[in-house]
Coordinates of C-alpha atoms in Angstrom, one line a residue:
Chain G
M30 CA -86.4 -51.4 -96.6
Q31 CA -84.4 -54.6 -96.6
P32 CA -86.2 -57.9 -96.0
L33 CA -86.3 -59.0 -92.4
A34 CA -85.0 -62.4 -93.2
T35 CA -83.0 -63.0 -90.0
P36 CA -83.0 -61.9 -86.4
R37 CA -79.6 -60.2 -87.1
A38 CA -81.2 -58.2 -90.0
L39 CA -84.0 -57.2 -87.8
Q40 CA -81.6 -56.2 -85.1
K41 CA -79.8 -54.0 -87.6
Q42 CA -83.0 -52.5 -88.7
I43 CA -84.0 -51.7 -85.1
T44 CA -80.6 -50.2 -84.3
A45 CA -80.8 -48.1 -87.5
S46 CA -84.4 -47.0 -86.8
P47 CA -85.4 -47.0 -83.2
W48 CA -89.0 -45.9 -84.1
F49 CA -89.4 -49.1 -86.0
G50 CA -88.3 -51.0 -83.0
A51 CA -90.7 -49.1 -80.8
V52 CA -93.6 -49.9 -83.1
L53 CA -92.6 -53.6 -83.1
A54 CA -92.5 -53.5 -79.3
F55 CA -96.0 -52.0 -79.0
L56 CA -97.2 -54.7 -81.5
A57 CA -95.6 -57.4 -79.3
L58 CA -97.2 -56.0 -76.2
Y59 CA -100.6 -55.9 -78.0
V60 CA -100.2 -59.5 -79.0
F61 CA -99.3 -60.4 -75.4
L62 CA -102.4 -58.7 -74.0
V63 CA -104.6 -60.3 -76.7
A64 CA -103.2 -63.7 -75.8
V65 CA -103.8 -63.2 -72.1
H66 CA -107.3 -62.1 -72.8
G67 CA -107.9 -65.0 -75.2
L68 CA -106.6 -67.5 -72.6
G69 CA -109.3 -66.5 -70.2
G70 CA -111.9 -67.2 -72.9
G71 CA -110.3 -70.6 -73.6
F72 CA -110.6 -71.6 -69.9
K73 CA -114.2 -70.5 -69.9
S74 CA -114.9 -72.9 -72.8
L75 CA -112.9 -75.8 -71.3
G76 CA -115.4 -76.5 -68.7
G77 CA -114.9 -77.4 -65.1
G78 CA -114.3 -81.1 -65.5
L79 CA -110.9 -80.9 -67.1
L80 CA -109.6 -78.2 -64.8
E81 CA -111.0 -79.8 -61.7
G82 CA -108.0 -82.1 -61.3
F83 CA -105.6 -79.3 -61.8
F84 CA -107.4 -77.1 -59.3
R85 CA -107.6 -80.0 -56.8
A86 CA -103.8 -80.5 -57.1
T87 CA -103.1 -76.9 -56.5
T88 CA -105.0 -76.8 -53.3
N89 CA -101.8 -78.3 -51.9
P90 CA -99.7 -75.2 -51.6
F91 CA -96.5 -77.2 -51.8
L92 CA -97.6 -78.7 -55.1
G93 CA -98.7 -75.2 -56.3
L94 CA -95.2 -74.0 -55.5
I95 CA -93.6 -76.8 -57.5
I96 CA -96.0 -76.2 -60.5
G97 CA -95.1 -72.5 -60.5
L98 CA -91.4 -73.4 -60.2
L99 CA -91.3 -76.1 -62.9
T100 CA -93.3 -74.1 -65.4
T101 CA -90.9 -71.2 -65.0
T102 CA -87.8 -73.3 -65.3
I103 CA -89.1 -75.0 -68.4
V104 CA -90.2 -71.9 -70.2
Q105 CA -87.3 -69.9 -68.6
S106 CA -89.6 -67.0 -67.8
S107 CA -91.5 -66.1 -64.7
S108 CA -93.4 -63.4 -66.7
V109 CA -94.9 -66.2 -68.9
T110 CA -95.9 -68.2 -65.8
T111 CA -97.4 -65.3 -63.9
S112 CA -99.2 -64.1 -67.0
L113 CA -100.7 -67.5 -67.4
I114 CA -101.7 -67.5 -63.7
V115 CA -103.4 -64.1 -64.1
A116 CA -105.3 -65.3 -67.1
M117 CA -106.4 -68.5 -65.2
V118 CA -107.4 -66.6 -62.1
A119 CA -109.4 -64.0 -64.1
A120 CA -111.1 -66.6 -66.3
P121 CA -114.8 -65.7 -66.7
E122 CA -115.7 -69.3 -65.8
N123 CA -113.8 -71.9 -63.9
P124 CA -111.3 -69.5 -62.6
L125 CA -108.3 -70.7 -60.6
P126 CA -108.9 -69.8 -56.9
I127 CA -106.5 -67.0 -55.8
A128 CA -105.5 -69.1 -52.7
N129 CA -104.3 -71.8 -55.1
A130 CA -102.5 -69.3 -57.3
V131 CA -100.5 -67.6 -54.5
P132 CA -98.0 -70.5 -54.0
M133 CA -97.7 -70.8 -57.8
V134 CA -96.6 -67.2 -58.0
M135 CA -94.0 -67.8 -55.3
G136 CA -92.8 -70.8 -57.2
A137 CA -92.4 -68.8 -60.4
N138 CA -90.3 -66.3 -58.4
I139 CA -87.9 -69.1 -57.5
G140 CA -87.9 -70.7 -60.9
T141 CA -86.8 -67.5 -62.7
T142 CA -83.5 -67.5 -60.7
V143 CA -82.3 -70.6 -62.7
T144 CA -81.5 -68.6 -65.7
N145 CA -78.7 -66.5 -64.3
T146 CA -77.4 -69.5 -62.4
I147 CA -77.1 -71.3 -65.8
V148 CA -75.3 -68.2 -67.2
S149 CA -72.7 -68.5 -64.4
L150 CA -71.9 -72.1 -65.4
A151 CA -70.1 -70.6 -68.5
H152 CA -67.4 -69.5 -66.1
M153 CA -66.7 -73.0 -64.9
G154 CA -63.4 -73.3 -66.7
R155 CA -61.8 -70.7 -64.3
P156 CA -62.3 -71.6 -60.6
D157 CA -61.9 -68.1 -59.1
E158 CA -64.0 -66.5 -61.7
F159 CA -66.6 -69.2 -61.4
R160 CA -66.8 -68.8 -57.6
R161 CA -67.5 -65.1 -57.9
A162 CA -69.9 -65.5 -60.8
F163 CA -71.8 -68.3 -59.1
A164 CA -72.1 -66.4 -55.9
V165 CA -73.6 -63.4 -57.7
A166 CA -76.0 -65.7 -59.5
T167 CA -77.2 -67.6 -56.5
C168 CA -77.7 -64.7 -54.2
H169 CA -80.9 -64.3 -56.2
D170 CA -81.8 -67.9 -55.6
F171 CA -81.3 -67.6 -51.9
F172 CA -83.2 -64.3 -51.6
N173 CA -86.2 -66.0 -53.1
F174 CA -85.7 -69.2 -51.0
F175 CA -85.6 -67.2 -47.8
S176 CA -88.6 -65.1 -48.9
V177 CA -90.7 -68.2 -49.6
L178 CA -89.5 -69.9 -46.4
I179 CA -90.8 -67.0 -44.4
L180 CA -93.7 -65.7 -46.4
L181 CA -95.4 -68.9 -47.6
P182 CA -96.2 -70.2 -44.0
L183 CA -97.2 -66.6 -43.1
E184 CA -99.5 -66.5 -46.1
L185 CA -101.0 -69.9 -45.3
G186 CA -101.6 -68.8 -41.7
T187 CA -102.9 -65.3 -42.2
G188 CA -103.6 -64.9 -46.0
Y189 CA -102.2 -61.5 -45.7
L190 CA -101.0 -61.3 -49.3
Q191 CA -104.3 -62.4 -50.7
K192 CA -106.3 -60.2 -48.4
S193 CA -104.2 -57.1 -49.0
A194 CA -104.0 -57.6 -52.8
T195 CA -107.8 -58.2 -53.0
W196 CA -108.5 -55.1 -51.0
I197 CA -106.2 -53.0 -53.2
A198 CA -107.7 -54.5 -56.4
S199 CA -111.2 -53.8 -55.1
E200 CA -110.3 -50.2 -54.2
L201 CA -108.9 -49.7 -57.7
A202 CA -112.0 -51.2 -59.3
G203 CA -114.2 -49.3 -56.9
S204 CA -112.6 -46.0 -57.8
V205 CA -114.4 -46.0 -61.2
E206 CA -117.6 -47.4 -59.9
G207 CA -120.6 -45.6 -61.3
V208 CA -118.6 -44.3 -64.1
H209 CA -119.2 -46.1 -67.3
Y210 CA -115.9 -45.9 -69.1
H211 CA -115.4 -48.0 -72.2
S212 CA -111.6 -48.5 -72.3
P213 CA -110.4 -48.2 -75.9
I214 CA -107.5 -50.5 -74.9
K215 CA -109.8 -53.3 -73.7
A216 CA -111.9 -52.8 -76.8
A217 CA -108.8 -53.2 -79.0
I218 CA -107.8 -56.3 -77.1
K219 CA -111.2 -57.9 -77.4
A220 CA -111.2 -57.1 -81.1
G221 CA -107.8 -58.8 -81.4
A222 CA -108.9 -61.9 -79.6
K223 CA -111.9 -62.4 -81.9
P224 CA -109.9 -63.9 -84.8
L225 CA -108.4 -66.4 -82.4
H226 CA -111.8 -67.7 -81.3
A227 CA -112.9 -67.6 -85.0
F228 CA -109.9 -69.7 -86.0
A229 CA -110.6 -72.2 -83.3
A230 CA -114.2 -72.4 -84.3
F231 CA -113.2 -72.9 -87.9
I232 CA -110.9 -75.8 -87.0
S233 CA -113.4 -77.7 -84.9
D234 CA -117.1 -77.7 -83.9
S235 CA -116.3 -79.3 -80.5
T236 CA -116.2 -76.7 -77.7
H237 CA -113.6 -78.7 -75.9
V238 CA -111.3 -78.9 -78.9
Q239 CA -111.8 -75.2 -79.5
A240 CA -110.9 -74.4 -75.9
I241 CA -107.8 -76.5 -76.0
L242 CA -106.7 -75.0 -79.3
T243 CA -107.4 -71.5 -78.0
I244 CA -105.4 -72.2 -74.8
T245 CA -102.5 -73.7 -76.8
I246 CA -102.3 -70.8 -79.3
C247 CA -102.6 -68.2 -76.6
G248 CA -100.0 -69.9 -74.5
V249 CA -97.6 -69.9 -77.4
L250 CA -98.4 -66.3 -78.3
I251 CA -97.8 -65.2 -74.7
Y252 CA -94.4 -66.9 -74.8
A253 CA -93.5 -65.6 -78.2
S254 CA -94.7 -62.1 -77.7
L255 CA -92.9 -61.8 -74.3
L256 CA -89.7 -63.2 -75.8
T257 CA -90.0 -60.7 -78.8
L258 CA -90.7 -57.8 -76.4
V259 CA -87.7 -58.6 -74.2
R260 CA -85.4 -58.9 -77.2
L261 CA -86.7 -55.7 -78.8
M262 CA -86.4 -53.7 -75.6
R263 CA -82.9 -55.0 -75.0
T264 CA -81.8 -54.0 -78.5
L265 CA -83.5 -50.6 -78.3
L266 CA -82.2 -49.8 -74.8
R267 CA -78.8 -51.6 -74.9
E268 CA -76.6 -48.6 -74.1
K269 CA -79.0 -47.1 -71.6
V270 CA -79.2 -50.5 -69.8
E271 CA -75.4 -50.5 -69.6
A272 CA -75.3 -46.9 -68.4
A273 CA -78.0 -47.6 -65.8
V274 CA -76.4 -50.8 -64.4
S275 CA -73.0 -49.0 -64.3
R276 CA -74.5 -46.1 -62.4
A277 CA -76.4 -48.5 -60.1
L278 CA -73.3 -50.2 -58.9
D279 CA -71.5 -47.0 -57.9
R280 CA -74.4 -45.6 -55.8
N281 CA -76.3 -46.4 -52.6
P282 CA -78.3 -49.6 -52.4
V283 CA -81.7 -47.9 -52.6
F284 CA -80.7 -46.3 -55.9
A285 CA -79.3 -49.7 -57.1
M286 CA -82.6 -51.3 -56.3
L287 CA -84.5 -48.6 -58.2
I288 CA -82.3 -49.1 -61.2
G289 CA -82.8 -52.9 -61.0
L290 CA -86.5 -52.3 -60.8
V291 CA -86.7 -49.7 -63.7
V292 CA -84.4 -51.6 -66.1
T293 CA -86.4 -54.9 -65.5
A294 CA -89.7 -53.2 -65.8
I295 CA -88.7 -51.7 -69.1
I296 CA -87.0 -54.7 -70.7
Q297 CA -89.6 -57.0 -69.1
S298 CA -87.1 -59.6 -67.9
S299 CA -85.5 -60.0 -64.5
S300 CA -83.3 -62.8 -65.9
I301 CA -81.7 -60.4 -68.3
T302 CA -81.0 -57.8 -65.6
T303 CA -79.6 -60.4 -63.2
S304 CA -77.6 -62.2 -65.9
L305 CA -75.8 -59.0 -66.7
L306 CA -74.4 -59.0 -63.3
V307 CA -72.9 -62.5 -63.5
P308 CA -70.0 -61.9 -65.8
L309 CA -69.2 -58.6 -64.0
G310 CA -69.1 -60.5 -60.8
G311 CA -67.0 -63.2 -62.4
A312 CA -64.5 -60.6 -63.6
G313 CA -64.3 -59.1 -60.1
I314 CA -65.6 -55.8 -61.3
I315 CA -68.5 -55.9 -58.9
T316 CA -68.9 -57.4 -55.4
L317 CA -71.7 -59.6 -54.2
A318 CA -72.8 -56.8 -52.0
Q319 CA -73.1 -54.5 -55.0
A320 CA -75.0 -57.0 -57.1
F321 CA -77.5 -57.9 -54.4
P322 CA -79.7 -54.7 -54.3
V323 CA -79.8 -54.6 -58.2
T324 CA -81.0 -58.2 -58.1
I325 CA -83.7 -57.4 -55.5
G326 CA -84.8 -54.5 -57.6
A327 CA -85.1 -56.8 -60.6
N328 CA -87.2 -59.1 -58.6
I329 CA -89.7 -56.3 -57.9
G330 CA -89.5 -55.0 -61.5
T331 CA -90.5 -58.3 -63.0
T332 CA -94.0 -58.0 -61.4
V333 CA -94.8 -55.4 -63.9
T334 CA -95.6 -58.0 -66.5
A335 CA -98.3 -59.7 -64.4
L336 CA -99.7 -56.2 -63.7
L337 CA -99.7 -55.5 -67.5
A338 CA -101.4 -58.9 -68.1
S339 CA -104.1 -58.0 -65.5
L340 CA -105.0 -55.0 -67.8
A341 CA -106.1 -57.4 -70.5
V342 CA -108.6 -59.4 -68.4
T343 CA -112.2 -58.6 -68.4
G344 CA -115.4 -60.1 -66.9
E345 CA -116.6 -60.7 -63.3
N346 CA -113.2 -62.2 -62.2
A347 CA -111.1 -59.4 -63.6
T348 CA -110.5 -57.9 -60.1
A349 CA -109.2 -61.3 -59.0
G350 CA -106.7 -61.2 -62.0
V351 CA -105.5 -57.8 -60.8
A352 CA -105.4 -59.1 -57.2
I353 CA -103.1 -62.1 -58.1
A354 CA -100.8 -59.7 -60.0
L355 CA -100.7 -57.5 -56.9
V356 CA -99.9 -60.6 -54.8
H357 CA -96.8 -61.0 -57.0
L358 CA -95.8 -57.4 -56.3
L359 CA -96.6 -57.5 -52.6
F360 CA -94.7 -60.8 -52.2
N361 CA -91.5 -59.4 -53.6
L362 CA -91.9 -56.1 -51.7
S363 CA -92.5 -58.1 -48.5
G364 CA -89.4 -60.2 -49.1
T365 CA -87.3 -57.0 -49.7
V366 CA -88.6 -55.3 -46.5
L367 CA -88.0 -58.5 -44.5
I368 CA -84.5 -59.3 -45.7
Y369 CA -82.7 -56.2 -46.9
P370 CA -82.9 -53.5 -44.2
A371 CA -81.4 -55.4 -41.3
P372 CA -77.7 -56.2 -41.9
Q373 CA -77.9 -59.4 -39.8
I374 CA -80.7 -60.8 -42.0
R375 CA -79.3 -59.4 -45.2
R376 CA -76.1 -61.3 -44.6
L377 CA -77.9 -64.6 -44.6
P378 CA -78.6 -65.1 -48.4
L379 CA -75.2 -63.6 -49.2
A380 CA -73.4 -66.0 -46.8
A381 CA -75.4 -68.9 -48.3
A382 CA -74.5 -67.8 -51.8
R383 CA -70.8 -67.5 -50.8
L384 CA -70.8 -70.9 -49.1
L385 CA -72.5 -72.6 -52.1
A386 CA -70.0 -70.9 -54.5
E387 CA -67.1 -72.1 -52.4
V388 CA -68.3 -75.7 -52.4
A389 CA -69.2 -75.5 -56.1
G390 CA -65.9 -73.9 -56.9
R391 CA -64.0 -76.9 -55.4
N392 CA -66.2 -79.4 -57.1
R393 CA -67.9 -78.0 -60.2
V394 CA -70.0 -81.1 -60.7
L395 CA -71.9 -80.0 -57.6
A396 CA -72.9 -76.8 -59.4
L397 CA -74.4 -78.8 -62.2
A398 CA -76.2 -81.0 -59.6
Y399 CA -77.5 -77.9 -57.9
V400 CA -79.0 -76.5 -61.1
G401 CA -80.3 -79.8 -62.5
G402 CA -81.4 -81.3 -59.2
L403 CA -82.9 -78.4 -57.4
F404 CA -84.7 -76.7 -60.3
Y405 CA -85.7 -79.7 -62.4
L406 CA -85.3 -83.1 -61.0
L407 CA -86.3 -82.6 -57.4
P408 CA -89.5 -80.6 -58.3
M409 CA -90.5 -83.3 -60.8
V410 CA -90.0 -86.1 -58.3
L411 CA -91.8 -84.3 -55.6
A412 CA -94.7 -83.4 -58.0
A413 CA -94.9 -87.0 -59.0
L414 CA -94.9 -88.3 -55.4
N415 CA -97.5 -85.8 -54.4
H416 CA -99.7 -86.7 -57.3
Chain E
M8 CA -82.8 -39.5 -57.3
L9 CA -85.3 -39.0 -60.1
Q10 CA -82.9 -36.5 -61.8
E11 CA -80.2 -39.1 -61.6
L12 CA -82.5 -41.7 -63.2
L13 CA -83.5 -39.4 -66.0
S14 CA -79.8 -38.4 -66.6
I15 CA -79.1 -42.1 -67.4
F16 CA -81.3 -41.7 -70.5
R17 CA -79.3 -38.7 -71.7
A18 CA -76.0 -40.4 -70.9
E19 CA -73.3 -40.6 -73.6
S20 CA -72.6 -44.0 -75.1
P21 CA -70.1 -46.3 -73.3
L22 CA -67.5 -46.0 -76.0
Q23 CA -67.8 -42.2 -76.0
K24 CA -67.3 -42.2 -72.3
M25 CA -64.2 -44.4 -72.6
A26 CA -62.9 -42.1 -75.4
S27 CA -63.5 -39.0 -73.4
N28 CA -61.8 -40.5 -70.3
F29 CA -58.8 -41.5 -72.5
S30 CA -58.7 -38.0 -73.9
E31 CA -58.5 -36.6 -70.4
M32 CA -55.8 -39.1 -69.5
L33 CA -53.7 -38.0 -72.5
T34 CA -54.1 -34.3 -71.7
I35 CA -53.2 -34.7 -68.0
S36 CA -50.1 -36.9 -68.8
R37 CA -48.9 -34.4 -71.4
E38 CA -49.2 -31.6 -68.7
L39 CA -47.3 -33.9 -66.3
V40 CA -44.5 -34.4 -68.8
E41 CA -44.2 -30.6 -69.4
K42 CA -44.3 -29.7 -65.7
A43 CA -41.9 -32.4 -64.8
G44 CA -39.5 -31.2 -67.5
E45 CA -39.7 -27.6 -66.1
A46 CA -38.9 -28.9 -62.6
F47 CA -36.0 -31.0 -63.8
F48 CA -34.3 -28.3 -65.8
K49 CA -34.8 -25.7 -63.1
H50 CA -33.3 -28.2 -60.7
S51 CA -35.9 -27.2 -58.1
I52 CA -39.4 -28.0 -57.3
S53 CA -41.6 -26.3 -54.8
P54 CA -43.8 -28.3 -52.4
E55 CA -46.9 -27.0 -54.2
E56 CA -45.5 -28.0 -57.6
R57 CA -44.7 -31.5 -56.2
T58 CA -48.2 -31.9 -54.8
A59 CA -49.7 -30.7 -58.1
L60 CA -47.6 -33.3 -60.0
Q61 CA -48.6 -36.1 -57.6
K62 CA -52.2 -35.2 -58.0
K63 CA -51.9 -35.4 -61.7
D64 CA -50.2 -38.7 -61.5
V65 CA -52.9 -40.0 -59.2
R66 CA -55.5 -38.8 -61.6
V67 CA -53.8 -40.6 -64.5
N68 CA -53.7 -43.8 -62.6
K69 CA -57.3 -43.5 -61.6
L70 CA -58.4 -42.9 -65.2
E71 CA -56.5 -46.0 -66.2
R72 CA -58.4 -48.1 -63.7
R73 CA -61.7 -46.4 -64.7
I74 CA -61.2 -47.1 -68.4
R75 CA -60.2 -50.7 -67.8
K76 CA -63.3 -51.2 -65.7
Q77 CA -65.4 -49.5 -68.4
V78 CA -64.0 -51.8 -71.0
I79 CA -64.6 -55.0 -69.1
F80 CA -68.1 -53.7 -68.1
H81 CA -69.0 -52.9 -71.7
L82 CA -67.7 -56.2 -73.1
S83 CA -69.3 -58.2 -70.4
I84 CA -72.7 -56.6 -70.7
D85 CA -72.9 -55.8 -74.4
G86 CA -70.3 -58.1 -75.9
K87 CA -70.6 -56.5 -79.3
T88 CA -67.9 -57.9 -81.5
P89 CA -67.3 -54.7 -83.5
D90 CA -66.4 -52.9 -80.2
L91 CA -63.8 -55.6 -79.3
P92 CA -60.7 -54.2 -81.2
Y93 CA -61.2 -50.7 -79.9
C94 CA -61.7 -52.0 -76.3
L95 CA -58.6 -54.1 -76.5
L96 CA -56.7 -51.2 -78.0
L97 CA -57.7 -49.0 -75.1
M98 CA -56.6 -51.6 -72.6
S99 CA -53.1 -51.4 -74.1
L100 CA -52.9 -47.7 -74.7
V101 CA -53.9 -46.7 -71.1
K102 CA -50.9 -48.7 -69.9
D103 CA -48.6 -46.6 -72.1
V104 CA -50.1 -43.4 -71.0
E105 CA -49.9 -44.4 -67.3
R106 CA -46.2 -45.3 -67.8
I107 CA -45.6 -41.9 -69.4
G108 CA -47.1 -40.4 -66.3
D109 CA -44.8 -42.5 -64.0
Y110 CA -41.7 -41.6 -65.9
A111 CA -42.6 -37.9 -65.8
K112 CA -43.1 -38.1 -62.1
E113 CA -39.7 -39.8 -61.7
L114 CA -38.2 -37.1 -63.8
A115 CA -39.5 -34.4 -61.5
T116 CA -38.0 -36.2 -58.4
L117 CA -34.6 -35.8 -60.0
A118 CA -35.0 -32.1 -59.2
D119 CA -34.5 -32.9 -55.5
L120 CA -31.6 -35.3 -56.0
P121 CA -28.6 -34.1 -53.9
C122 CA -26.0 -34.3 -56.7
G123 CA -23.8 -31.4 -55.6
T124 CA -23.5 -29.4 -58.8
F125 CA -26.2 -29.6 -61.5
P126 CA -24.8 -30.6 -64.9
E127 CA -24.2 -28.0 -67.6
G128 CA -22.5 -28.0 -70.9
A129 CA -23.0 -29.7 -74.3
L130 CA -24.5 -32.9 -73.0
F131 CA -27.0 -31.0 -70.9
D132 CA -27.9 -28.8 -73.9
E133 CA -28.4 -32.0 -76.0
L134 CA -30.8 -33.2 -73.3
K135 CA -32.7 -29.9 -73.5
E136 CA -33.2 -30.5 -77.2
I137 CA -34.3 -34.0 -76.6
R138 CA -36.8 -32.7 -74.1
A139 CA -38.2 -30.1 -76.6
G140 CA -38.5 -32.9 -79.2
V141 CA -40.2 -35.3 -76.8
E142 CA -42.7 -32.7 -75.6
A143 CA -43.5 -31.5 -79.1
D144 CA -43.9 -35.1 -80.4
Y145 CA -46.2 -36.0 -77.5
R146 CA -48.3 -32.9 -78.0
S147 CA -48.7 -33.9 -81.7
A148 CA -49.2 -37.6 -80.9
V149 CA -52.2 -36.7 -78.7
E150 CA -53.9 -35.0 -81.6
V151 CA -52.8 -37.7 -84.1
V152 CA -54.2 -40.5 -82.0
Q153 CA -57.5 -38.8 -81.4
A154 CA -57.8 -37.9 -85.1
A155 CA -56.4 -41.2 -86.3
D156 CA -54.1 -39.2 -88.7
R157 CA -52.0 -42.0 -90.3
E158 CA -49.8 -39.6 -92.3
R159 CA -48.8 -37.6 -89.4
A160 CA -48.4 -40.7 -87.3
V161 CA -45.8 -42.1 -89.7
E162 CA -43.9 -38.8 -89.6
L163 CA -43.9 -38.8 -85.8
I164 CA -42.8 -42.4 -85.7
H165 CA -39.7 -41.6 -87.7
C166 CA -39.0 -38.6 -85.4
G167 CA -39.7 -40.7 -82.3
R168 CA -37.3 -43.4 -83.4
D169 CA -34.6 -40.8 -84.0
T170 CA -35.2 -39.4 -80.5
V171 CA -34.9 -42.9 -79.0
E172 CA -31.6 -43.5 -80.9
R173 CA -30.4 -40.0 -79.9
C174 CA -31.0 -40.8 -76.2
E175 CA -29.1 -44.0 -76.6
Q176 CA -26.1 -42.2 -78.0
L177 CA -26.3 -39.5 -75.4
I178 CA -26.0 -42.1 -72.6
Q179 CA -22.9 -43.5 -74.3
R180 CA -21.4 -40.0 -74.4
I181 CA -22.3 -39.4 -70.7
A182 CA -20.5 -42.6 -69.8
Q183 CA -17.4 -41.4 -71.5
S184 CA -17.7 -37.8 -70.2
D185 CA -15.8 -36.0 -67.3
H186 CA -19.0 -35.3 -65.4
T187 CA -19.0 -36.0 -61.7
A188 CA -20.9 -39.1 -60.4
G189 CA -23.9 -37.0 -59.3
E190 CA -24.1 -35.1 -62.6
A191 CA -23.8 -38.3 -64.6
V192 CA -26.6 -39.9 -62.6
I193 CA -28.9 -36.9 -63.2
L194 CA -28.0 -36.8 -66.9
T195 CA -28.3 -40.5 -67.4
L196 CA -31.6 -40.9 -65.5
G197 CA -33.0 -37.8 -67.2
T198 CA -32.0 -39.2 -70.6
R199 CA -33.4 -42.6 -69.8
F200 CA -36.7 -41.2 -68.6
Y201 CA -37.1 -39.1 -71.8
Q202 CA -36.1 -42.2 -73.8
R203 CA -38.9 -44.2 -72.2
I204 CA -41.4 -41.5 -72.6
A205 CA -40.5 -41.3 -76.3
G206 CA -40.8 -45.1 -76.5
H207 CA -44.3 -45.1 -75.0
V208 CA -45.3 -42.3 -77.4
L209 CA -44.2 -44.5 -80.2
N210 CA -46.5 -47.2 -78.9
L211 CA -49.4 -44.8 -78.9
L212 CA -48.6 -43.8 -82.5
S213 CA -48.3 -47.5 -83.6
S214 CA -52.0 -47.9 -82.8
V215 CA -52.8 -45.5 -85.7
V216 CA -50.5 -47.3 -88.2
V217 CA -50.3 -51.0 -87.5
P218 CA -53.0 -53.6 -86.9
L219 CA -54.0 -54.4 -83.4
H220 CA -52.1 -57.6 -83.0
K221 CA -48.8 -55.8 -83.9
L222 CA -49.3 -53.0 -81.4
D223 CA -46.0 -51.6 -79.9
Y224 CA -44.0 -53.3 -82.6
Y225 CA -42.4 -51.5 -85.6
D226 CA -42.5 -53.9 -88.4
E227 CA -40.6 -52.1 -91.2
K228 CA -43.0 -53.7 -93.7
D229 CA -46.0 -52.2 -92.0
I230 CA -44.5 -48.8 -91.7
A231 CA -43.5 -49.0 -95.4
K232 CA -46.9 -50.2 -96.3
A233 CA -48.5 -47.3 -94.4
E234 CA -46.1 -44.8 -96.2
K235 CA -47.0 -46.4 -99.6
K236 CA -50.7 -46.1 -98.9
L237 CA -50.2 -42.4 -98.1
G238 CA -48.3 -42.0 -101.3
G239 CA -45.1 -41.3 -99.4

């Protein structure tokens, strides 16, 4: 076996031996679950004092939205953000209230759309191509904008997402009530988290320092393991992803949505799925209308990661962790049901994407301003002002 | 829908798909050339035959667009550098095969041309031989391209160049002949179409022998190099 000195060498190894890649993927998934579990323990040890300020800030739903958005645009992954949120909500002590977490999840949904918009900027040198690519990229943005515009006020007024998700999570937990089942997966995850806590204890005697160290290490592990998992799955399923996306674009919208969902759920990244569509749109191979249902499917498929993360949480707030993961799923399903079926409503995000692309196509500096301003500068300014 | 989803995981690779579409394109265009030749030399074409030829031509054109789309799709999504030369090659070759189909279709339309008397004689017999040569060369070229048989490709390139030259000389002789205007038009157009078909077959063969950036060109040095490598 050749030394795995470089990512390219690793990629070659995986292509030559898919089983090796599959084993690595399981390992990455295991590390991810251990890190999510460990994060909960870290928050438990941190104590209420330090987190109080954060929790107080997130009682403002607008600020919660911005925090979710900014975190996602910085780490370039809604999966990382939602996994962190699941861990915080499910923390055995000092959990983040679900009500505070809901807008953060919505913000994460918006933040993840920046990646494919950035990808579309590569086409800036050729105006027509750029217009098409930018429209395909930003239809994702506008879908999420419209979803949040409608559903956040609805949630604040009725709490329907939180209530439905909590009910479903309770039902799922209640279905094994009275049956004492010691999950081998959870046992393995707990065992994996022990070295983390042991390491933190070895570094410092201070509980606070241990907590901060644990949180930092787990945060990094969540990011690294998800990144690794995404790359592995992409390498392993490269041709199948291409075949799937190709098939999706020739069929009816429901099938296209299903493909977007399945591909994203498997490779664990909506950004990859939606970014694949951007150069195709730029080349004129696909229309905006063809790309849209795949994008929506990807939006739903990315909720799988938070659901996976909720598998790793234990303790009295574990159900809350499952609930917030379900909120992510229900939010995206609600947005789909609200926006896609009626042609008059479905046209809105597409028209907005086309208009923005037309404007950005004439003055490409505006495209840069849109990405930098809306996804980074504005949220930072608003967060600072609110603080 | 579930079946369809599962079938994606059993789907052939993108390059295999492109290759099988190209293979189909070659087969159909070869049939088109042969059927068109039959119609031309019979000097008649039934409505059913005309429809069948048109359908084949439409199919060839559709396959060209499909392969181009697959190439752009594959390069946009996967972007693997090793696949790039093959993909660029396909983009060029499908054009040649589509043109062969077009010329074959045009050849068949000559069967309906109201020329009065249909040509006969030595020049027409010469054209018959050219037809036999072009069809045989194209049949062989299809196998050679699919098998990447360099030795056979070099042989066929020599034959093909002779055919192109022969067509050129035939046109000169037609211009100096006593044929009526109608007969001369039929002979000249028929010769020209076979010449163009032979030219595009040469382009296909060049893909087996010369490097990608020299496609469609017949650098004597490259042909000689290929012959030398083959020990010829």
